[in-house]
Amino acid sequence: MLLRSSLVGILLHIVLWSICIQSSRQTNLSHGDSTMLVDSYQTGTSSSEVTCLQNRASSKFLRIRGRKEVDAMGEGEPSPENRLILRTINEQGAVTIKGEQSRYYLCVTRKGEVVGRRHWVPNRSNNIICQFRMNQPNHLVFDLEPVQFTAMKVGFKRDGTKRNARNVAPYKRTGQFKKLLSCTTYAANTGSLSGTRSEHDDTSLDLKNNRRS
């Protein structure tokens, strides 16, 4: 009789433990960005921030407004059109970059075309990449390198129009960006939902890089 009671107790604990694990997973998914398909493919922690990226060649903000509408012509106050959501998605520091207003991701095709995509699933196609490394030649600026197209860089001309990523040389102003602290501060002060850090925030992007030269 005692053996049967013990077995029932053990089985009950196993069932309750399984229910708690499933509930925790559902809660984590419900807190994620429903338009960001990348999240469901990640098993590690992720973090996000709202900021503006200023291209050094045009001295204006990077904007992602649609499939073909990617430029570095943003001006004025840090409006939603100029603000970007940067999300660190793995321990190696790879990020996705999404327009706060358009909800389009910054992507690069195998041919070097810089484009926007509303939806993108990792590992489904090698013809387009929407994950980037933020390589820093110094503590003030960085470039954006597609994780699988390491010979390419995102870059813009002086008038803010985009260059083919295959033709952007490293360490040149055309492919260098700065994060603006004023833009991040603006998002926080206006209560932007996208600017709220995740509960698992372990951001690998050093806020010291926000200092303007």
Short mmCIF file of C-alpha atoms in Angstrom, two decimals, residues 16-186:
data_model
loop_
_atom_site.label_atom_id
_atom_site.label_comp_id
_atom_site.label_asym_id
_atom_site.label_seq_id
_atom_site.Cartn_x
_atom_site.Cartn_y
_atom_site.Cartn_z
CA LEU A 16 2.97 19.13 -12.21
CA TRP A 17 6.59 19.77 -13.24
CA SER A 18 5.73 19.22 -16.92
CA ILE A 19 2.78 21.64 -16.68
CA CYS A 20 4.98 24.34 -15.11
CA ILE A 21 7.64 23.99 -17.85
CA GLN A 22 5.04 24.24 -20.62
CA SER A 23 3.41 27.26 -19.00
CA SER A 24 6.79 29.01 -18.69
CA ARG A 25 7.52 28.46 -22.39
CA GLN A 26 4.14 29.82 -23.45
CA THR A 27 4.64 32.91 -21.26
CA ASN A 28 8.06 33.64 -22.79
CA LEU A 29 6.66 33.36 -26.32
CA SER A 30 3.71 35.63 -25.51
CA HIS A 31 6.12 38.36 -24.32
CA GLY A 32 8.05 38.26 -27.59
CA ASP A 33 7.53 40.44 -30.64
CA SER A 34 4.76 38.70 -32.60
CA THR A 35 6.05 40.06 -35.92
CA MET A 36 9.59 38.85 -35.33
CA LEU A 37 9.85 35.29 -36.59
CA VAL A 38 13.46 35.07 -35.48
CA ASP A 39 12.53 34.76 -31.78
CA SER A 40 10.85 31.37 -32.07
CA TYR A 41 14.09 29.93 -33.46
CA GLN A 42 16.31 31.10 -30.62
CA THR A 43 16.98 29.09 -27.49
CA GLY A 44 19.24 31.59 -25.73
CA THR A 45 18.56 34.97 -24.22
CA SER A 46 17.94 38.04 -26.37
CA SER A 47 17.77 41.75 -25.76
CA SER A 48 16.64 44.78 -27.70
CA GLU A 49 17.00 48.53 -27.77
CA VAL A 50 15.62 51.43 -29.76
CA THR A 51 18.19 53.71 -31.35
CA CYS A 52 19.11 55.67 -34.49
CA LEU A 53 22.04 54.78 -36.74
CA GLN A 54 23.78 57.70 -38.43
CA ASN A 55 25.72 56.90 -41.58
CA ARG A 56 29.03 58.75 -41.73
CA ALA A 57 28.95 59.33 -45.50
CA SER A 58 25.54 61.04 -45.60
CA SER A 59 25.55 62.25 -41.94
CA LYS A 60 21.88 61.23 -41.83
CA PHE A 61 19.84 58.42 -40.28
CA LEU A 62 19.40 54.94 -41.68
CA ARG A 63 15.73 54.34 -42.58
CA ILE A 64 13.97 51.07 -43.45
CA ARG A 65 10.62 52.00 -44.97
CA GLY A 66 9.76 49.06 -47.26
CA ARG A 67 11.09 46.27 -49.46
CA LYS A 68 13.05 48.62 -51.72
CA GLU A 69 12.96 51.76 -49.58
CA VAL A 70 16.16 51.59 -47.56
CA ASP A 71 18.28 54.74 -47.38
CA ALA A 72 20.36 56.98 -45.13
CA MET A 73 18.34 60.18 -45.56
CA GLY A 74 16.60 60.52 -42.21
CA GLU A 75 16.67 64.04 -40.77
CA GLY A 76 15.31 66.07 -37.88
CA GLU A 77 14.04 64.79 -34.54
CA PRO A 78 14.31 61.05 -33.80
CA SER A 79 10.86 60.21 -35.18
CA PRO A 80 9.54 56.63 -35.52
CA GLU A 81 10.65 56.70 -39.17
CA ASN A 82 14.26 57.25 -38.06
CA ARG A 83 14.21 54.94 -35.06
CA LEU A 84 15.35 51.33 -35.33
CA ILE A 85 14.91 48.30 -33.11
CA LEU A 86 18.21 46.48 -32.63
CA ARG A 87 17.89 43.01 -31.17
CA THR A 88 20.84 40.89 -30.12
CA ILE A 89 19.87 37.32 -30.97
CA ASN A 90 22.77 35.09 -29.94
CA GLU A 91 25.86 34.91 -27.78
CA GLN A 92 28.09 35.85 -30.72
CA GLY A 93 26.46 39.30 -30.79
CA ALA A 94 24.59 38.99 -34.09
CA VAL A 95 21.73 41.50 -34.36
CA THR A 96 18.60 42.08 -36.38
CA ILE A 97 17.68 45.66 -37.32
CA LYS A 98 14.05 46.63 -37.81
CA GLY A 99 12.34 49.92 -38.59
CA GLU A 100 10.20 50.92 -35.61
CA GLN A 101 7.48 52.39 -37.82
CA SER A 102 7.59 50.14 -40.90
CA ARG A 103 8.33 46.86 -39.05
CA TYR A 104 10.61 45.90 -41.96
CA TYR A 105 13.95 44.20 -41.30
CA LEU A 106 17.22 45.31 -42.86
CA CYS A 107 18.45 42.53 -45.16
CA VAL A 108 21.09 41.88 -47.83
CA THR A 109 20.67 39.55 -50.80
CA ARG A 110 23.36 37.27 -52.18
CA LYS A 111 23.81 39.77 -55.04
CA GLY A 112 24.57 42.54 -52.54
CA GLU A 113 21.25 44.41 -52.77
CA VAL A 114 20.23 46.13 -49.54
CA VAL A 115 16.50 45.57 -49.01
CA GLY A 116 13.76 45.44 -46.41
CA ARG A 117 11.72 42.36 -45.51
CA ARG A 118 8.57 42.22 -43.39
CA HIS A 119 9.01 38.55 -42.52
CA TRP A 120 12.14 36.44 -42.51
CA VAL A 121 12.91 32.97 -41.11
CA PRO A 122 16.54 31.99 -40.35
CA ASN A 123 18.10 29.13 -42.32
CA ARG A 124 15.22 28.92 -44.79
CA SER A 125 17.16 30.53 -47.61
CA ASN A 126 20.81 31.36 -48.25
CA ASN A 127 19.85 34.01 -50.81
CA ILE A 128 19.02 36.68 -48.25
CA ILE A 129 20.44 37.44 -44.81
CA CYS A 130 18.86 39.66 -42.14
CA GLN A 131 21.39 39.14 -39.35
CA PHE A 132 24.45 41.35 -38.95
CA ARG A 133 27.66 41.63 -37.01
CA MET A 134 28.46 45.11 -35.74
CA ASN A 135 32.21 45.19 -36.28
CA GLN A 136 33.99 48.06 -34.53
CA PRO A 137 37.28 49.39 -35.92
CA ASN A 138 37.24 51.80 -32.97
CA HIS A 139 34.99 52.65 -30.03
CA LEU A 140 33.06 55.35 -31.92
CA VAL A 141 31.88 53.70 -35.15
CA PHE A 142 31.00 50.27 -36.50
CA ASP A 143 30.06 48.60 -39.76
CA LEU A 144 27.23 46.17 -40.55
CA GLU A 145 28.37 42.84 -41.95
CA PRO A 146 25.84 40.14 -42.99
CA VAL A 147 26.68 37.04 -40.94
CA GLN A 148 26.94 34.71 -43.95
CA PHE A 149 28.18 37.24 -46.50
CA THR A 150 31.32 38.35 -44.71
CA ALA A 151 32.81 40.05 -47.77
CA MET A 152 29.90 42.50 -47.85
CA LYS A 153 29.09 45.65 -45.86
CA VAL A 154 25.95 47.80 -45.73
CA GLY A 155 26.85 51.22 -47.11
CA PHE A 156 25.43 54.45 -48.51
CA LYS A 157 26.56 57.29 -50.76
CA ARG A 158 26.86 60.92 -49.67
CA ASP A 159 23.32 61.61 -50.91
CA GLY A 160 21.98 58.79 -48.73
CA THR A 161 21.21 56.32 -51.52
CA LYS A 162 22.34 52.76 -50.92
CA ARG A 163 25.42 51.11 -52.38
CA ASN A 164 25.67 47.49 -53.43
CA ALA A 165 27.02 45.68 -50.37
CA ARG A 166 29.66 43.92 -52.48
CA ASN A 167 31.20 47.29 -53.37
CA VAL A 168 31.56 48.76 -49.88
CA ALA A 169 35.19 48.76 -48.77
CA PRO A 170 36.00 48.22 -45.07
CA TYR A 171 37.02 51.16 -42.88
CA LYS A 172 35.42 53.73 -45.21
CA ARG A 173 32.85 56.34 -44.16
CA THR A 174 30.30 54.98 -46.63
CA GLY A 175 29.93 51.79 -44.54
CA GLN A 176 30.37 53.25 -41.05
CA PHE A 177 27.63 54.08 -38.56
CA LYS A 178 27.23 55.69 -35.16
CA LYS A 179 24.52 55.04 -32.58
CA LEU A 180 22.96 58.19 -31.16
CA LEU A 181 22.32 58.37 -27.42
CA SER A 182 19.81 61.20 -27.94
CA CYS A 183 17.61 58.89 -30.01
CA THR A 184 17.59 56.16 -27.34
CA THR A 185 16.87 58.73 -24.63
CA TYR A 186 14.00 60.17 -26.70
#
